[in-house]
């Protein structure tokens, strides 16, 4: 049985008869191939990337596993359509907190249509894409105080300026209720989720090191997906109970182009800027703990 993903925070969502991704109970994510060149481009990228021996093994883990394409019943009731079959990266989590961050100071690229260029540049300028090199596209947090998920509206998220983006990254790793807009996020999970040898920052730095040398692909309009679970950190138990299982995945490859031997400075610059924000939150969190706050 295919169903609408419970934890999707950005992109095309299969609601109200719209075409969007589906998931099964075997940990697979079915993404419909868009009917223009984008769907075909994304499938070709996955095929190329999966077989590319020049991509180091440790980098492959930052990309969803690709299981080919399959005809399945579409979410909009239009019959069987080709879907890419991917790893459902949140299937192993009960109550995952998730954030989608689009990377790069521009989301357009050479040879796009005038219409697409205007659409991209408008959104890039209205959000933090141009100013920061990344923008928060969507996120949801499991709120323990309410035992439910909290998710800001899309128009609110896209309205974030620099301070809004910073606040979102703090809320993402806080234990106090995100609904309380007056209270400052306490960043209670920052050191476990962002920090540590297996945390978000360590993973981002590993990705950055690859992007400093890789010239195979240019990742236009791609996102970093951050996932963790704070249930485990609030439970009493052994060492395993303290692991948030924080992970980073790259997603959305409809606009990937050949690198042609040139470093992807747009993506690399965005990742560096994003890393700086994560580092600042960790350093602030550490200094507050040292000062007894």
Short mmCIF file of C-alpha atoms in Angstrom, two decimals, residues 27-215:
data_model
loop_
_atom_site.label_atom_id
_atom_site.label_comp_id
_atom_site.label_asym_id
_atom_site.label_seq_id
_atom_site.Cartn_x
_atom_site.Cartn_y
_atom_site.Cartn_z
CA UNK A 27 11.30 2.18 3.57
CA UNK A 28 10.92 3.33 -0.04
CA UNK A 29 9.98 6.78 -1.36
CA UNK A 30 8.24 7.02 -4.75
CA UNK A 31 8.85 10.35 -6.46
CA UNK A 32 6.85 10.97 -9.66
CA UNK A 33 8.90 11.87 -12.71
CA UNK A 34 7.91 15.38 -13.71
CA UNK A 35 6.54 15.36 -17.23
CA UNK A 36 9.05 17.86 -18.60
CA UNK A 37 12.82 17.34 -18.82
CA UNK A 38 13.25 17.71 -15.06
CA UNK A 39 12.03 14.22 -14.17
CA UNK A 40 14.19 12.57 -16.79
CA UNK A 41 17.19 14.68 -15.70
CA UNK A 42 16.80 13.63 -12.08
CA UNK A 43 16.53 9.93 -12.95
CA UNK A 44 19.60 10.23 -15.19
CA UNK A 45 21.52 11.91 -12.38
CA UNK A 46 20.69 9.11 -9.93
CA UNK A 47 21.75 6.48 -12.48
CA UNK A 48 25.01 8.32 -13.20
CA UNK A 49 25.77 9.03 -9.54
CA UNK A 50 24.98 5.48 -8.32
CA UNK A 51 27.44 4.00 -10.83
CA UNK A 52 30.13 6.71 -10.62
CA UNK A 53 33.36 5.20 -9.28
CA UNK A 54 34.89 8.69 -8.93
CA UNK A 55 32.51 9.51 -6.08
CA UNK A 56 34.08 8.33 -2.78
CA UNK A 57 32.17 5.67 -0.84
CA UNK A 58 31.78 7.91 2.21
CA UNK A 59 30.02 10.55 0.06
CA UNK A 60 27.40 8.12 -1.27
CA UNK A 61 25.84 7.93 2.19
CA UNK A 62 24.75 11.58 1.90
CA UNK A 63 22.47 10.73 -1.03
CA UNK A 64 19.27 8.67 -0.92
CA UNK A 65 19.76 5.12 -2.27
CA UNK A 66 18.32 4.81 -5.78
CA UNK A 67 16.26 1.72 -6.70
CA UNK A 68 15.44 2.60 -10.32
CA UNK A 69 12.07 3.64 -11.73
CA UNK A 70 8.71 1.95 -11.47
CA UNK A 71 5.19 2.47 -12.78
CA UNK A 72 2.83 3.00 -9.83
CA UNK A 73 -0.61 4.47 -9.33
CA UNK A 74 -0.21 8.25 -9.10
CA UNK A 75 -1.39 10.20 -6.07
CA UNK A 76 -3.63 12.44 -8.21
CA UNK A 77 -5.68 9.51 -9.53
CA UNK A 78 -4.42 9.92 -13.11
CA UNK A 79 -3.41 6.26 -13.45
CA UNK A 80 0.00 4.62 -13.49
CA UNK A 81 2.92 6.98 -13.92
CA UNK A 82 6.71 6.44 -13.78
CA UNK A 83 8.19 7.13 -10.35
CA UNK A 84 11.76 7.11 -9.11
CA UNK A 85 12.08 4.62 -6.26
CA UNK A 86 14.35 6.07 -3.57
CA UNK A 87 15.30 5.39 0.02
CA UNK A 88 12.76 6.90 2.44
CA UNK A 89 15.31 8.59 4.69
CA UNK A 90 12.88 9.07 7.62
CA UNK A 91 11.32 5.59 7.65
CA UNK A 92 13.40 4.48 10.66
CA UNK A 93 12.27 7.39 12.85
CA UNK A 94 9.11 7.53 14.99
CA UNK A 95 8.88 11.29 15.51
CA UNK A 96 11.55 12.92 13.32
CA UNK A 97 12.33 16.62 13.37
CA UNK A 98 13.15 17.62 9.78
CA UNK A 99 14.45 20.70 7.99
CA UNK A 100 14.87 21.30 4.24
CA UNK A 101 17.48 23.94 3.33
CA UNK A 102 18.00 24.97 -0.30
CA UNK A 103 21.70 25.59 -0.91
CA UNK A 104 23.35 28.20 -3.16
CA UNK A 105 23.22 31.96 -3.64
CA UNK A 106 21.31 31.43 -6.89
CA UNK A 107 18.88 28.71 -7.96
CA UNK A 108 18.96 29.48 -11.69
CA UNK A 109 21.75 28.45 -14.04
CA UNK A 110 22.85 29.05 -17.68
CA UNK A 111 20.48 28.32 -20.57
CA UNK A 112 17.24 28.26 -18.57
CA UNK A 113 14.11 29.84 -20.03
CA UNK A 114 13.41 33.51 -19.40
CA UNK A 115 10.29 32.55 -17.44
CA UNK A 116 12.21 30.16 -15.15
CA UNK A 117 15.02 32.69 -14.67
CA UNK A 118 12.57 35.44 -13.60
CA UNK A 119 10.77 33.09 -11.21
CA UNK A 120 14.05 31.99 -9.61
CA UNK A 121 15.62 35.41 -9.29
CA UNK A 122 12.46 36.84 -7.71
CA UNK A 123 12.37 34.13 -5.04
CA UNK A 124 16.15 34.27 -4.53
CA UNK A 125 16.01 38.00 -3.82
CA UNK A 126 12.90 37.83 -1.61
CA UNK A 127 14.39 35.07 0.57
CA UNK A 128 17.86 34.65 2.10
CA UNK A 129 19.23 32.81 -0.96
CA UNK A 130 21.13 35.86 -2.27
CA UNK A 131 22.14 37.31 1.10
CA UNK A 132 23.15 34.07 2.87
CA UNK A 133 23.71 31.50 0.13
CA UNK A 134 20.92 29.30 1.51
CA UNK A 135 17.28 29.48 2.47
CA UNK A 136 15.09 27.42 4.78
CA UNK A 137 12.39 25.84 2.57
CA UNK A 138 10.42 24.13 5.31
CA UNK A 139 10.72 22.33 8.63
CA UNK A 140 8.79 20.54 11.34
CA UNK A 141 9.70 19.87 14.94
CA UNK A 142 8.35 17.27 17.32
CA UNK A 143 7.12 19.27 20.32
CA UNK A 144 7.34 17.10 23.45
CA UNK A 145 5.32 19.47 25.58
CA UNK A 146 2.38 19.09 23.21
CA UNK A 147 3.22 15.55 21.99
CA UNK A 148 2.64 16.73 18.44
CA UNK A 149 4.47 18.20 15.49
CA UNK A 150 4.82 21.94 15.01
CA UNK A 151 5.30 23.29 11.53
CA UNK A 152 5.36 26.96 10.49
CA UNK A 153 3.38 28.01 7.42
CA UNK A 154 5.25 28.01 4.11
CA UNK A 155 4.72 31.75 3.54
CA UNK A 156 6.18 32.48 7.00
CA UNK A 157 9.27 30.36 6.28
CA UNK A 158 9.84 31.96 2.87
CA UNK A 159 9.55 35.36 4.55
CA UNK A 160 12.55 34.70 6.80
CA UNK A 161 15.39 37.19 6.66
CA UNK A 162 18.79 36.55 8.26
CA UNK A 163 17.48 36.65 11.85
CA UNK A 164 14.54 34.43 10.93
CA UNK A 165 16.82 31.79 9.43
CA UNK A 166 19.03 31.86 12.53
CA UNK A 167 15.99 31.56 14.82
CA UNK A 168 14.67 28.59 12.81
CA UNK A 169 18.01 26.77 13.17
CA UNK A 170 17.88 27.39 16.93
CA UNK A 171 14.25 26.28 17.27
CA UNK A 172 15.10 23.13 15.36
CA UNK A 173 17.34 21.92 18.23
CA UNK A 174 15.36 23.28 21.21
CA UNK A 175 13.26 21.44 23.78
CA UNK A 176 11.02 24.35 24.77
CA UNK A 177 7.82 24.71 22.79
CA UNK A 178 8.31 26.36 19.36
CA UNK A 179 4.75 27.70 19.59
CA UNK A 180 5.81 30.15 22.29
CA UNK A 181 7.16 32.88 20.04
CA UNK A 182 8.02 35.13 22.99
CA UNK A 183 10.39 32.64 24.64
CA UNK A 184 13.86 32.29 23.17
CA UNK A 185 14.80 28.81 21.88
CA UNK A 186 16.91 27.04 24.53
CA UNK A 187 19.01 25.03 22.01
CA UNK A 188 18.87 22.08 24.45
CA UNK A 189 19.76 19.55 21.75
CA UNK A 190 22.33 21.66 19.87
CA UNK A 191 25.44 19.91 21.20
CA UNK A 192 24.02 16.42 20.51
CA UNK A 193 22.44 17.17 17.12
CA UNK A 194 24.73 19.80 15.58
CA UNK A 195 27.89 18.89 17.51
CA UNK A 196 29.85 15.72 18.26
CA UNK A 197 31.74 13.32 15.99
CA UNK A 198 28.54 12.11 14.26
CA UNK A 199 26.54 15.34 14.40
CA UNK A 200 25.22 17.58 11.64
CA UNK A 201 28.31 19.83 11.63
CA UNK A 202 30.75 16.91 11.24
CA UNK A 203 28.68 15.60 8.32
CA UNK A 204 28.49 19.03 6.67
CA UNK A 205 32.27 19.46 6.99
CA UNK A 206 32.79 16.09 5.31
CA UNK A 207 30.51 17.16 2.45
CA UNK A 208 32.28 20.54 2.21
CA UNK A 209 35.66 18.81 1.87
CA UNK A 210 34.33 16.88 -1.14
CA UNK A 211 32.82 19.98 -2.73
CA UNK A 212 36.20 21.74 -2.42
CA UNK A 213 37.62 19.29 -4.98
CA UNK A 214 34.74 17.65 -6.89
CA UNK A 215 34.22 18.91 -10.45
#
